[in-house]
Amino acid sequence: MGDAGMTLAEVGHAYGDVRVLDCVSARFEPGRLHALLGENGAGKSTLLKIAAGLLPGSTGSVTLGGHRLDAKGARSIAYVEQHASLFESLSVHENVALGPARGAPAVAEALAAVGLPSRDASVGSLSLAERQLVLLARAIFARKQVFFLDEPTALATPLEAVRLYGVLATLAHRGHVVVVVTHHVEEVLAHGAEATVLRHGVVALHAERGSASFCEDALLRAMFGAVPAALERSGAPGSVFGALVDRKGRRIDVRRGEILGIAGMAGQGQAELVRAMRFGSGASFAWEAPVRAVALAADRHHEAMVPSASVAENAMLGAMPARGPLAFVDHEALLASARGRTEALGVKAPNLEMPIDALSGGNQQKVVLGRVLGEVAARPVMDRAVVFAEPTRGIDAAAARVVHEELARVAREGGAVVLVTSDYRELRRVADRYAVVWKHAFVGEFPAEVSDATLAAAMATGGEGSAS
């Protein structure tokens, strides 16, 4: 591709009467990892879809290699979405080649380029982060020249994120255009060469590594207008609310007044633990408590929302306001209640009656979060037990702060909170105590003062150990 880059000039786009991009100009250089930041609804995904030739009806222009983007140019662009699906009935090799390519050297090379084993495997054996790598391997196999990735680390553990950025750095070094949409400022500072921040559909900041504005405060101010305040932690632990019991009989007490963090690498039984708290028992864990917990599942799309239903209906699932002897849904009350549940998290939707699947992924997450927080608030204080799985995955830092504050507030008021997250930074920032899961069982329990080395070692190896 040589030194060919991509230029976006005065790009604009609207969904109906809502203008999401307004005269956005940007330059994506080959050989440099470019980060695209902004709060949910700022227009990041829309901009990349326009740049990839996937979204017609936009104003402005896109040029690639000095030529206006056309169908041929668009074929050289890979757009890897956060929730892109693989073909479950096909193997990893077949998903990369989209055909019968078992053992093909080019497939093995593409998998090796993203750090996956060249041996074939079933898609079902992969973690969510590994599925993203298969999609990236598919793009490499197809000899794409431009790589757009939308929230690629939203489903990744910290180690998996480092691994992915290593692959992207190699692609950039080879002269490709690489653009990553992310909410994680720390990832940008660690791996990015430059960053563009969108706010309310316009460019709020462009910063290159080495400049004064390429820092956390400047990026956060450009994204949200201010740097979020420090989180007020939860209160002192109180009485035991209940206990999580694994299949080996090991018990982890869950106490009122604290946030218990469940730590572990992806796929170690976290989903089963959430189901146990939600339904009483699961394949590997049981929840022994007077009431079942309000639960936020990690897989929002399959377990927590109805894509064809409206934003308001999804915000109020299980709590539809009704009137009359036949219990018709009170539409005005539905909208009013849904508005209360979504406004605090900054959901950006033209109206609450539109289908939720018309929103950005981050805004869908916020709607589900608002509903779960509403369910918790509706319970008597002493019955408030909640398990949140990956609560801030895919949402911006401002909304994540609101979620963390709500979790801390529930704990301070005497509720029992369990946080299941693959984001090590979130775990350390929010939890008051830790339990480590490994191979669908508990292998360690640690206080807040545990060292990073001890906690990380327990997560990575499943080895027993005392806190240090």
CSV table of C-alpha atoms in Angstrom, one decimal, residues 24 145 261 282 284 287:
chain,number,residue,atom,x,y,z
A,24,VAL,CA,-15.8,15.8,10.8
A,145,GLN,CA,-4.9,-3.1,3.8
A,261,GLY,CA,-15.0,-8.9,43.3
A,282,GLY,CA,-26.0,-23.6,38.4
A,284,SER,CA,-20.8,-25.5,39.2
A,287,TRP,CA,-26.4,-19.5,45.9
